[in-house]
């Protein structure tokens, strides 16, 4: 019997072995809201699938299951099609509960987002992911989902004993 191994299946297997605390929850980017602190976000092709299809347009909000936590997405596979007319297939991530939240970034092709986390200023701890594909070409993407406790960014503060402007050297 012949088995076809795909990127999603291999990733899922590695994910399950490396992160047993994530409880193996798999979420397809097919819209809606998810509340979790562990699992994997996959394109619409799902586990073992061949990837997403043409003309997709999904918005999914992922919120933390733990209070005072923030969602982090670590993209381990990111290969979107650059075929067809502009706009090409792209993934946008927003720092909040919907697409009106501040845009963290938009990625396409093989330019992976890497690790994206909700900011300290985002009191919901949610990330909203928007995926669109055009009519030509397909691809794959997968991210692990985790929760973290965001750190407050440092604030610079100084007192000058001299009158302004001050000359500062490195």
mmCIF file with all atom_site columns, C-alpha atoms in Angstrom:
data_model
loop_
_atom_site.group_PDB
_atom_site.id
_atom_site.type_symbol
_atom_site.label_atom_id
_atom_site.label_alt_id
_atom_site.label_comp_id
_atom_site.label_asym_id
_atom_site.label_entity_id
_atom_site.label_seq_id
_atom_site.pdbx_PDB_ins_code
_atom_site.Cartn_x
_atom_site.Cartn_y
_atom_site.Cartn_z
_atom_site.occupancy
_atom_site.B_iso_or_equiv
_atom_site.pdbx_formal_charge
_atom_site.auth_seq_id
_atom_site.auth_comp_id
_atom_site.auth_asym_id
_atom_site.auth_atom_id
_atom_site.pdbx_PDB_model_num
ATOM 1   C CA . UNK A 1 1   ? 0.000   0.000  0.000   1.00 0.00 ? 1   UNK A CA 1
ATOM 2   C CA . UNK A 1 2   ? 1.365   3.423  -0.985  1.00 0.00 ? 2   UNK A CA 1
ATOM 3   C CA . UNK A 1 3   ? 1.022   6.420  1.351   1.00 0.00 ? 3   UNK A CA 1
ATOM 4   C CA . UNK A 1 4   ? 1.435   9.965  0.112   1.00 0.00 ? 4   UNK A CA 1
ATOM 5   C CA . UNK A 1 5   ? 3.139   12.121 2.724   1.00 0.00 ? 5   UNK A CA 1
ATOM 6   C CA . UNK A 1 6   ? 2.305   15.809 2.532   1.00 0.00 ? 6   UNK A CA 1
ATOM 7   C CA . UNK A 1 7   ? 3.773   18.801 4.306   1.00 0.00 ? 7   UNK A CA 1
ATOM 8   C CA . UNK A 1 8   ? 0.654   19.116 6.484   1.00 0.00 ? 8   UNK A CA 1
ATOM 9   C CA . UNK A 1 9   ? 0.751   15.503 7.591   1.00 0.00 ? 9   UNK A CA 1
ATOM 10  C CA . UNK A 1 10  ? 4.456   15.643 8.391   1.00 0.00 ? 10  UNK A CA 1
ATOM 11  C CA . UNK A 1 11  ? 4.012   18.901 10.284  1.00 0.00 ? 11  UNK A CA 1
ATOM 12  C CA . UNK A 1 12  ? 1.047   17.559 12.204  1.00 0.00 ? 12  UNK A CA 1
ATOM 13  C CA . UNK A 1 13  ? 3.021   14.472 13.220  1.00 0.00 ? 13  UNK A CA 1
ATOM 14  C CA . UNK A 1 14  ? 5.989   16.591 14.370  1.00 0.00 ? 14  UNK A CA 1
ATOM 15  C CA . UNK A 1 15  ? 3.633   18.956 16.173  1.00 0.00 ? 15  UNK A CA 1
ATOM 16  C CA . UNK A 1 16  ? 1.953   16.105 18.042  1.00 0.00 ? 16  UNK A CA 1
ATOM 17  C CA . UNK A 1 17  ? 5.309   14.662 19.108  1.00 0.00 ? 17  UNK A CA 1
ATOM 18  C CA . UNK A 1 18  ? 6.831   18.006 20.111  1.00 0.00 ? 18  UNK A CA 1
ATOM 19  C CA . UNK A 1 19  ? 3.835   19.596 21.814  1.00 0.00 ? 19  UNK A CA 1
ATOM 20  C CA . UNK A 1 20  ? 1.672   17.072 23.664  1.00 0.00 ? 20  UNK A CA 1
ATOM 21  C CA . UNK A 1 21  ? 0.293   19.838 25.879  1.00 0.00 ? 21  UNK A CA 1
ATOM 22  C CA . UNK A 1 22  ? -1.315  21.435 22.814  1.00 0.00 ? 22  UNK A CA 1
ATOM 23  C CA . UNK A 1 23  ? -3.921  18.628 22.871  1.00 0.00 ? 23  UNK A CA 1
ATOM 24  C CA . UNK A 1 24  ? -3.639  18.175 19.103  1.00 0.00 ? 24  UNK A CA 1
ATOM 25  C CA . UNK A 1 25  ? -6.435  20.573 18.195  1.00 0.00 ? 25  UNK A CA 1
ATOM 26  C CA . UNK A 1 26  ? -6.388  21.364 14.490  1.00 0.00 ? 26  UNK A CA 1
ATOM 27  C CA . UNK A 1 27  ? -8.228  24.403 13.155  1.00 0.00 ? 27  UNK A CA 1
ATOM 28  C CA . UNK A 1 28  ? -8.794  25.009 9.455   1.00 0.00 ? 28  UNK A CA 1
ATOM 29  C CA . UNK A 1 29  ? -8.876  28.611 8.270   1.00 0.00 ? 29  UNK A CA 1
ATOM 30  C CA . UNK A 1 30  ? -12.510 28.415 7.262   1.00 0.00 ? 30  UNK A CA 1
ATOM 31  C CA . UNK A 1 31  ? -13.822 31.448 9.115   1.00 0.00 ? 31  UNK A CA 1
ATOM 32  C CA . UNK A 1 32  ? -15.346 31.934 12.520  1.00 0.00 ? 32  UNK A CA 1
ATOM 33  C CA . UNK A 1 33  ? -13.894 32.247 15.997  1.00 0.00 ? 33  UNK A CA 1
ATOM 34  C CA . UNK A 1 34  ? -11.650 29.914 17.972  1.00 0.00 ? 34  UNK A CA 1
ATOM 35  C CA . UNK A 1 35  ? -10.766 29.989 21.664  1.00 0.00 ? 35  UNK A CA 1
ATOM 36  C CA . UNK A 1 36  ? -7.710  27.904 22.516  1.00 0.00 ? 36  UNK A CA 1
ATOM 37  C CA . UNK A 1 37  ? -4.212  27.932 23.930  1.00 0.00 ? 37  UNK A CA 1
ATOM 38  C CA . UNK A 1 38  ? -2.774  25.143 21.833  1.00 0.00 ? 38  UNK A CA 1
ATOM 39  C CA . UNK A 1 39  ? -3.085  23.536 18.464  1.00 0.00 ? 39  UNK A CA 1
ATOM 40  C CA . UNK A 1 40  ? -2.409  24.163 14.816  1.00 0.00 ? 40  UNK A CA 1
ATOM 41  C CA . UNK A 1 41  ? -3.863  26.515 12.216  1.00 0.00 ? 41  UNK A CA 1
ATOM 42  C CA . UNK A 1 42  ? -3.962  24.946 8.745   1.00 0.00 ? 42  UNK A CA 1
ATOM 43  C CA . UNK A 1 43  ? -5.076  26.134 5.346   1.00 0.00 ? 43  UNK A CA 1
ATOM 44  C CA . UNK A 1 44  ? -8.460  24.916 4.103   1.00 0.00 ? 44  UNK A CA 1
ATOM 45  C CA . UNK A 1 45  ? -6.925  21.739 2.628   1.00 0.00 ? 45  UNK A CA 1
ATOM 46  C CA . UNK A 1 46  ? -6.570  20.346 6.143   1.00 0.00 ? 46  UNK A CA 1
ATOM 47  C CA . UNK A 1 47  ? -4.384  17.549 7.451   1.00 0.00 ? 47  UNK A CA 1
ATOM 48  C CA . UNK A 1 48  ? -2.882  15.519 4.649   1.00 0.00 ? 48  UNK A CA 1
ATOM 49  C CA . UNK A 1 49  ? -4.564  17.770 2.107   1.00 0.00 ? 49  UNK A CA 1
ATOM 50  C CA . UNK A 1 50  ? -3.027  19.303 -0.957  1.00 0.00 ? 50  UNK A CA 1
ATOM 51  C CA . UNK A 1 51  ? -3.427  22.884 0.277   1.00 0.00 ? 51  UNK A CA 1
ATOM 52  C CA . UNK A 1 52  ? -5.949  25.670 -0.125  1.00 0.00 ? 52  UNK A CA 1
ATOM 53  C CA . UNK A 1 53  ? -8.036  26.288 -3.234  1.00 0.00 ? 53  UNK A CA 1
ATOM 54  C CA . UNK A 1 54  ? -8.607  29.137 -5.669  1.00 0.00 ? 54  UNK A CA 1
ATOM 55  C CA . UNK A 1 55  ? -10.853 32.109 -4.840  1.00 0.00 ? 55  UNK A CA 1
ATOM 56  C CA . UNK A 1 56  ? -10.877 31.655 -1.066  1.00 0.00 ? 56  UNK A CA 1
ATOM 57  C CA . UNK A 1 57  ? -11.634 34.501 1.325   1.00 0.00 ? 57  UNK A CA 1
ATOM 58  C CA . UNK A 1 58  ? -11.659 33.653 5.036   1.00 0.00 ? 58  UNK A CA 1
ATOM 59  C CA . UNK A 1 59  ? -11.452 35.658 8.241   1.00 0.00 ? 59  UNK A CA 1
ATOM 60  C CA . UNK A 1 60  ? -10.771 33.801 11.485  1.00 0.00 ? 60  UNK A CA 1
ATOM 61  C CA . UNK A 1 61  ? -10.295 35.212 14.982  1.00 0.00 ? 61  UNK A CA 1
ATOM 62  C CA . UNK A 1 62  ? -8.222  33.214 17.464  1.00 0.00 ? 62  UNK A CA 1
ATOM 63  C CA . UNK A 1 63  ? -8.549  34.179 21.140  1.00 0.00 ? 63  UNK A CA 1
ATOM 64  C CA . UNK A 1 64  ? -6.733  32.812 24.209  1.00 0.00 ? 64  UNK A CA 1
ATOM 65  C CA . UNK A 1 65  ? -8.520  30.357 26.506  1.00 0.00 ? 65  UNK A CA 1
ATOM 66  C CA . UNK A 1 66  ? -6.526  31.621 29.512  1.00 0.00 ? 66  UNK A CA 1
ATOM 67  C CA . UNK A 1 67  ? -7.221  34.995 31.106  1.00 0.00 ? 67  UNK A CA 1
ATOM 68  C CA . UNK A 1 68  ? -4.483  37.612 30.696  1.00 0.00 ? 68  UNK A CA 1
ATOM 69  C CA . UNK A 1 69  ? -2.897  35.595 27.865  1.00 0.00 ? 69  UNK A CA 1
ATOM 70  C CA . UNK A 1 70  ? -2.150  36.475 24.276  1.00 0.00 ? 70  UNK A CA 1
ATOM 71  C CA . UNK A 1 71  ? -2.212  34.334 21.144  1.00 0.00 ? 71  UNK A CA 1
ATOM 72  C CA . UNK A 1 72  ? 1.025   33.567 19.307  1.00 0.00 ? 72  UNK A CA 1
ATOM 73  C CA . UNK A 1 73  ? 1.183   32.013 15.847  1.00 0.00 ? 73  UNK A CA 1
ATOM 74  C CA . UNK A 1 74  ? 4.434   30.367 14.759  1.00 0.00 ? 74  UNK A CA 1
ATOM 75  C CA . UNK A 1 75  ? 4.361   29.665 11.015  1.00 0.00 ? 75  UNK A CA 1
ATOM 76  C CA . UNK A 1 76  ? 6.272   26.502 10.166  1.00 0.00 ? 76  UNK A CA 1
ATOM 77  C CA . UNK A 1 77  ? 5.043   26.145 6.575   1.00 0.00 ? 77  UNK A CA 1
ATOM 78  C CA . UNK A 1 78  ? 4.302   29.162 4.417   1.00 0.00 ? 78  UNK A CA 1
ATOM 79  C CA . UNK A 1 79  ? 4.197   28.796 0.651   1.00 0.00 ? 79  UNK A CA 1
ATOM 80  C CA . UNK A 1 80  ? 1.480   30.873 -0.982  1.00 0.00 ? 80  UNK A CA 1
ATOM 81  C CA . UNK A 1 81  ? 1.025   30.935 -4.752  1.00 0.00 ? 81  UNK A CA 1
ATOM 82  C CA . UNK A 1 82  ? 2.354   34.005 -6.556  1.00 0.00 ? 82  UNK A CA 1
ATOM 83  C CA . UNK A 1 83  ? 0.645   32.980 -9.814  1.00 0.00 ? 83  UNK A CA 1
ATOM 84  C CA . UNK A 1 84  ? -2.071  34.930 -11.546 1.00 0.00 ? 84  UNK A CA 1
ATOM 85  C CA . UNK A 1 85  ? -2.952  38.583 -11.477 1.00 0.00 ? 85  UNK A CA 1
ATOM 86  C CA . UNK A 1 86  ? -2.466  40.970 -8.587  1.00 0.00 ? 86  UNK A CA 1
ATOM 87  C CA . UNK A 1 87  ? -3.503  40.714 -5.863  1.00 0.00 ? 87  UNK A CA 1
ATOM 88  C CA . UNK A 1 88  ? -1.794  37.360 -5.414  1.00 0.00 ? 88  UNK A CA 1
ATOM 89  C CA . UNK A 1 89  ? -2.647  35.003 -2.560  1.00 0.00 ? 89  UNK A CA 1
ATOM 90  C CA . UNK A 1 90  ? -2.020  36.721 0.769   1.00 0.00 ? 90  UNK A CA 1
ATOM 91  C CA . UNK A 1 91  ? -2.428  36.391 4.509   1.00 0.00 ? 91  UNK A CA 1
ATOM 92  C CA . UNK A 1 92  ? -2.999  39.405 6.785   1.00 0.00 ? 92  UNK A CA 1
ATOM 93  C CA . UNK A 1 93  ? -2.883  39.370 10.588  1.00 0.00 ? 93  UNK A CA 1
ATOM 94  C CA . UNK A 1 94  ? -4.591  41.962 12.791  1.00 0.00 ? 94  UNK A CA 1
ATOM 95  C CA . UNK A 1 95  ? -3.859  42.693 16.467  1.00 0.00 ? 95  UNK A CA 1
ATOM 96  C CA . UNK A 1 96  ? -7.378  42.251 17.854  1.00 0.00 ? 96  UNK A CA 1
ATOM 97  C CA . UNK A 1 97  ? -10.818 40.744 17.468  1.00 0.00 ? 97  UNK A CA 1
ATOM 98  C CA . UNK A 1 98  ? -11.571 41.769 13.866  1.00 0.00 ? 98  UNK A CA 1
ATOM 99  C CA . UNK A 1 99  ? -10.150 43.368 10.718  1.00 0.00 ? 99  UNK A CA 1
ATOM 100 C CA . UNK A 1 100 ? -10.671 46.876 12.123  1.00 0.00 ? 100 UNK A CA 1
ATOM 101 C CA . UNK A 1 101 ? -7.889  46.186 14.668  1.00 0.00 ? 101 UNK A CA 1
ATOM 102 C CA . UNK A 1 102 ? -4.353  47.431 13.886  1.00 0.00 ? 102 UNK A CA 1
ATOM 103 C CA . UNK A 1 103 ? -2.777  45.537 10.976  1.00 0.00 ? 103 UNK A CA 1
ATOM 104 C CA . UNK A 1 104 ? 0.369   43.675 12.055  1.00 0.00 ? 104 UNK A CA 1
ATOM 105 C CA . UNK A 1 105 ? 1.285   42.756 8.485   1.00 0.00 ? 105 UNK A CA 1
ATOM 106 C CA . UNK A 1 106 ? 0.410   41.162 5.165   1.00 0.00 ? 106 UNK A CA 1
ATOM 107 C CA . UNK A 1 107 ? 2.474   38.323 3.704   1.00 0.00 ? 107 UNK A CA 1
ATOM 108 C CA . UNK A 1 108 ? 2.543   36.533 0.346   1.00 0.00 ? 108 UNK A CA 1
ATOM 109 C CA . UNK A 1 109 ? 4.696   34.078 -1.599  1.00 0.00 ? 109 UNK A CA 1
ATOM 110 C CA . UNK A 1 110 ? 7.289   32.423 0.634   1.00 0.00 ? 110 UNK A CA 1
ATOM 111 C CA . UNK A 1 111 ? 7.793   35.537 2.794   1.00 0.00 ? 111 UNK A CA 1
ATOM 112 C CA . UNK A 1 112 ? 6.690   33.859 6.047   1.00 0.00 ? 112 UNK A CA 1
ATOM 113 C CA . UNK A 1 113 ? 5.293   35.840 8.978   1.00 0.00 ? 113 UNK A CA 1
ATOM 114 C CA . UNK A 1 114 ? 7.491   33.747 11.296  1.00 0.00 ? 114 UNK A CA 1
ATOM 115 C CA . UNK A 1 115 ? 6.174   34.234 14.834  1.00 0.00 ? 115 UNK A CA 1
ATOM 116 C CA . UNK A 1 116 ? 3.359   36.742 15.338  1.00 0.00 ? 116 UNK A CA 1
ATOM 117 C CA . UNK A 1 117 ? 1.952   37.556 18.788  1.00 0.00 ? 117 UNK A CA 1
ATOM 118 C CA . UNK A 1 118 ? -0.792  39.800 20.108  1.00 0.00 ? 118 UNK A CA 1
ATOM 119 C CA . UNK A 1 119 ? 0.680   42.999 21.527  1.00 0.00 ? 119 UNK A CA 1
ATOM 120 C CA . UNK A 1 120 ? 0.691   44.147 25.146  1.00 0.00 ? 120 UNK A CA 1
ATOM 121 C CA . UNK A 1 121 ? -1.769  46.915 24.221  1.00 0.00 ? 121 UNK A CA 1
ATOM 122 C CA . UNK A 1 122 ? -4.236  44.334 22.854  1.00 0.00 ? 122 UNK A CA 1
ATOM 123 C CA . UNK A 1 123 ? -6.371  43.620 25.940  1.00 0.00 ? 123 UNK A CA 1
ATOM 124 C CA . UNK A 1 124 ? -8.325  40.840 24.190  1.00 0.00 ? 124 UNK A CA 1
ATOM 125 C CA . UNK A 1 125 ? -5.142  38.851 23.423  1.00 0.00 ? 125 UNK A CA 1
ATOM 126 C CA . UNK A 1 126 ? -6.778  37.826 20.120  1.00 0.00 ? 126 UNK A CA 1
ATOM 127 C CA . UNK A 1 127 ? -5.349  37.749 16.617  1.00 0.00 ? 127 UNK A CA 1
ATOM 128 C CA . UNK A 1 128 ? -7.513  37.964 13.509  1.00 0.00 ? 128 UNK A CA 1
ATOM 129 C CA . UNK A 1 129 ? -6.217  36.179 10.407  1.00 0.00 ? 129 UNK A CA 1
ATOM 130 C CA . UNK A 1 130 ? -7.536  37.087 6.954   1.00 0.00 ? 130 UNK A CA 1
ATOM 131 C CA . UNK A 1 131 ? -6.652  34.831 4.020   1.00 0.00 ? 131 UNK A CA 1
ATOM 132 C CA . UNK A 1 132 ? -7.477  35.475 0.376   1.00 0.00 ? 132 UNK A CA 1
ATOM 133 C CA . UNK A 1 133 ? -6.480  33.568 -2.752  1.00 0.00 ? 133 UNK A CA 1
ATOM 134 C CA . UNK A 1 134 ? -6.957  34.617 -6.365  1.00 0.00 ? 134 UNK A CA 1
ATOM 135 C CA . UNK A 1 135 ? -8.226  32.458 -9.241  1.00 0.00 ? 135 UNK A CA 1
ATOM 136 C CA . UNK A 1 136 ? -4.832  30.982 -10.193 1.00 0.00 ? 136 UNK A CA 1
ATOM 137 C CA . UNK A 1 137 ? -2.535  28.687 -8.224  1.00 0.00 ? 137 UNK A CA 1
ATOM 138 C CA . UNK A 1 138 ? -2.677  27.152 -4.784  1.00 0.00 ? 138 UNK A CA 1
ATOM 139 C CA . UNK A 1 139 ? -0.306  26.708 -1.858  1.00 0.00 ? 139 UNK A CA 1
ATOM 140 C CA . UNK A 1 140 ? -0.006  25.669 1.775   1.00 0.00 ? 140 UNK A CA 1
ATOM 141 C CA . UNK A 1 141 ? 0.453   27.236 5.194   1.00 0.00 ? 141 UNK A CA 1
ATOM 142 C CA . UNK A 1 142 ? 0.524   25.938 8.735   1.00 0.00 ? 142 UNK A CA 1
ATOM 143 C CA . UNK A 1 143 ? 1.110   27.635 12.077  1.00 0.00 ? 143 UNK A CA 1
ATOM 144 C CA . UNK A 1 144 ? 1.277   26.358 15.624  1.00 0.00 ? 144 UNK A CA 1
ATOM 145 C CA . UNK A 1 145 ? -0.986  28.184 18.082  1.00 0.00 ? 145 UNK A CA 1
ATOM 146 C CA . UNK A 1 146 ? 0.076   28.927 21.634  1.00 0.00 ? 146 UNK A CA 1
ATOM 147 C CA . UNK A 1 147 ? -0.650  31.350 24.461  1.00 0.00 ? 147 UNK A CA 1
ATOM 148 C CA . UNK A 1 148 ? 1.859   33.546 26.197  1.00 0.00 ? 148 UNK A CA 1
ATOM 149 C CA . UNK A 1 149 ? 1.817   36.355 28.723  1.00 0.00 ? 149 UNK A CA 1
ATOM 150 C CA . UNK A 1 150 ? 2.852   39.521 26.916  1.00 0.00 ? 150 UNK A CA 1
ATOM 151 C CA . UNK A 1 151 ? 5.472   41.721 28.527  1.00 0.00 ? 151 UNK A CA 1
ATOM 152 C CA . UNK A 1 152 ? 4.945   45.425 28.943  1.00 0.00 ? 152 UNK A CA 1
ATOM 153 C CA . UNK A 1 153 ? 7.296   47.268 26.601  1.00 0.00 ? 153 UNK A CA 1
ATOM 154 C CA . UNK A 1 154 ? 9.920   49.413 28.341  1.00 0.00 ? 154 UNK A CA 1
ATOM 155 C CA . UNK A 1 155 ? 9.490   53.172 28.531  1.00 0.00 ? 155 UNK A CA 1
ATOM 156 C CA . UNK A 1 156 ? 12.527  55.398 28.092  1.00 0.00 ? 156 UNK A CA 1
ATOM 157 C CA . UNK A 1 157 ? 12.922  58.073 30.750  1.00 0.00 ? 157 UNK A CA 1
ATOM 158 C CA . UNK A 1 158 ? 15.687  60.589 31.370  1.00 0.00 ? 158 UNK A CA 1
ATOM 159 C CA . UNK A 1 159 ? 16.424  63.685 33.434  1.00 0.00 ? 159 UNK A CA 1
ATOM 160 C CA . UNK A 1 160 ? 18.780  66.362 32.133  1.00 0.00 ? 160 UNK A CA 1
ATOM 161 C CA . UNK A 1 161 ? 20.805  68.618 34.372  1.00 0.00 ? 161 UNK A CA 1
ATOM 162 C CA . UNK A 1 162 ? 21.796  70.830 31.407  1.00 0.00 ? 162 UNK A CA 1
ATOM 163 C CA . UNK A 1 163 ? 19.583  73.134 29.413  1.00 0.00 ? 163 UNK A CA 1
ATOM 164 C CA . UNK A 1 164 ? 18.091  71.734 26.197  1.00 0.00 ? 164 UNK A CA 1
ATOM 165 C CA . UNK A 1 165 ? 19.259  70.881 23.596  1.00 0.00 ? 165 UNK A CA 1
ATOM 166 C CA . UNK A 1 166 ? 21.722  68.394 24.967  1.00 0.00 ? 166 UNK A CA 1
ATOM 167 C CA . UNK A 1 167 ? 24.526  66.800 22.955  1.00 0.00 ? 167 UNK A CA 1
ATOM 168 C CA . UNK A 1 168 ? 24.477  63.042 23.448  1.00 0.00 ? 168 UNK A CA 1
ATOM 169 C CA . UNK A 1 169 ? 27.223  60.697 22.310  1.00 0.00 ? 169 UNK A CA 1
ATOM 170 C CA . UNK A 1 170 ? 27.199  56.944 22.058  1.00 0.00 ? 170 UNK A CA 1
#
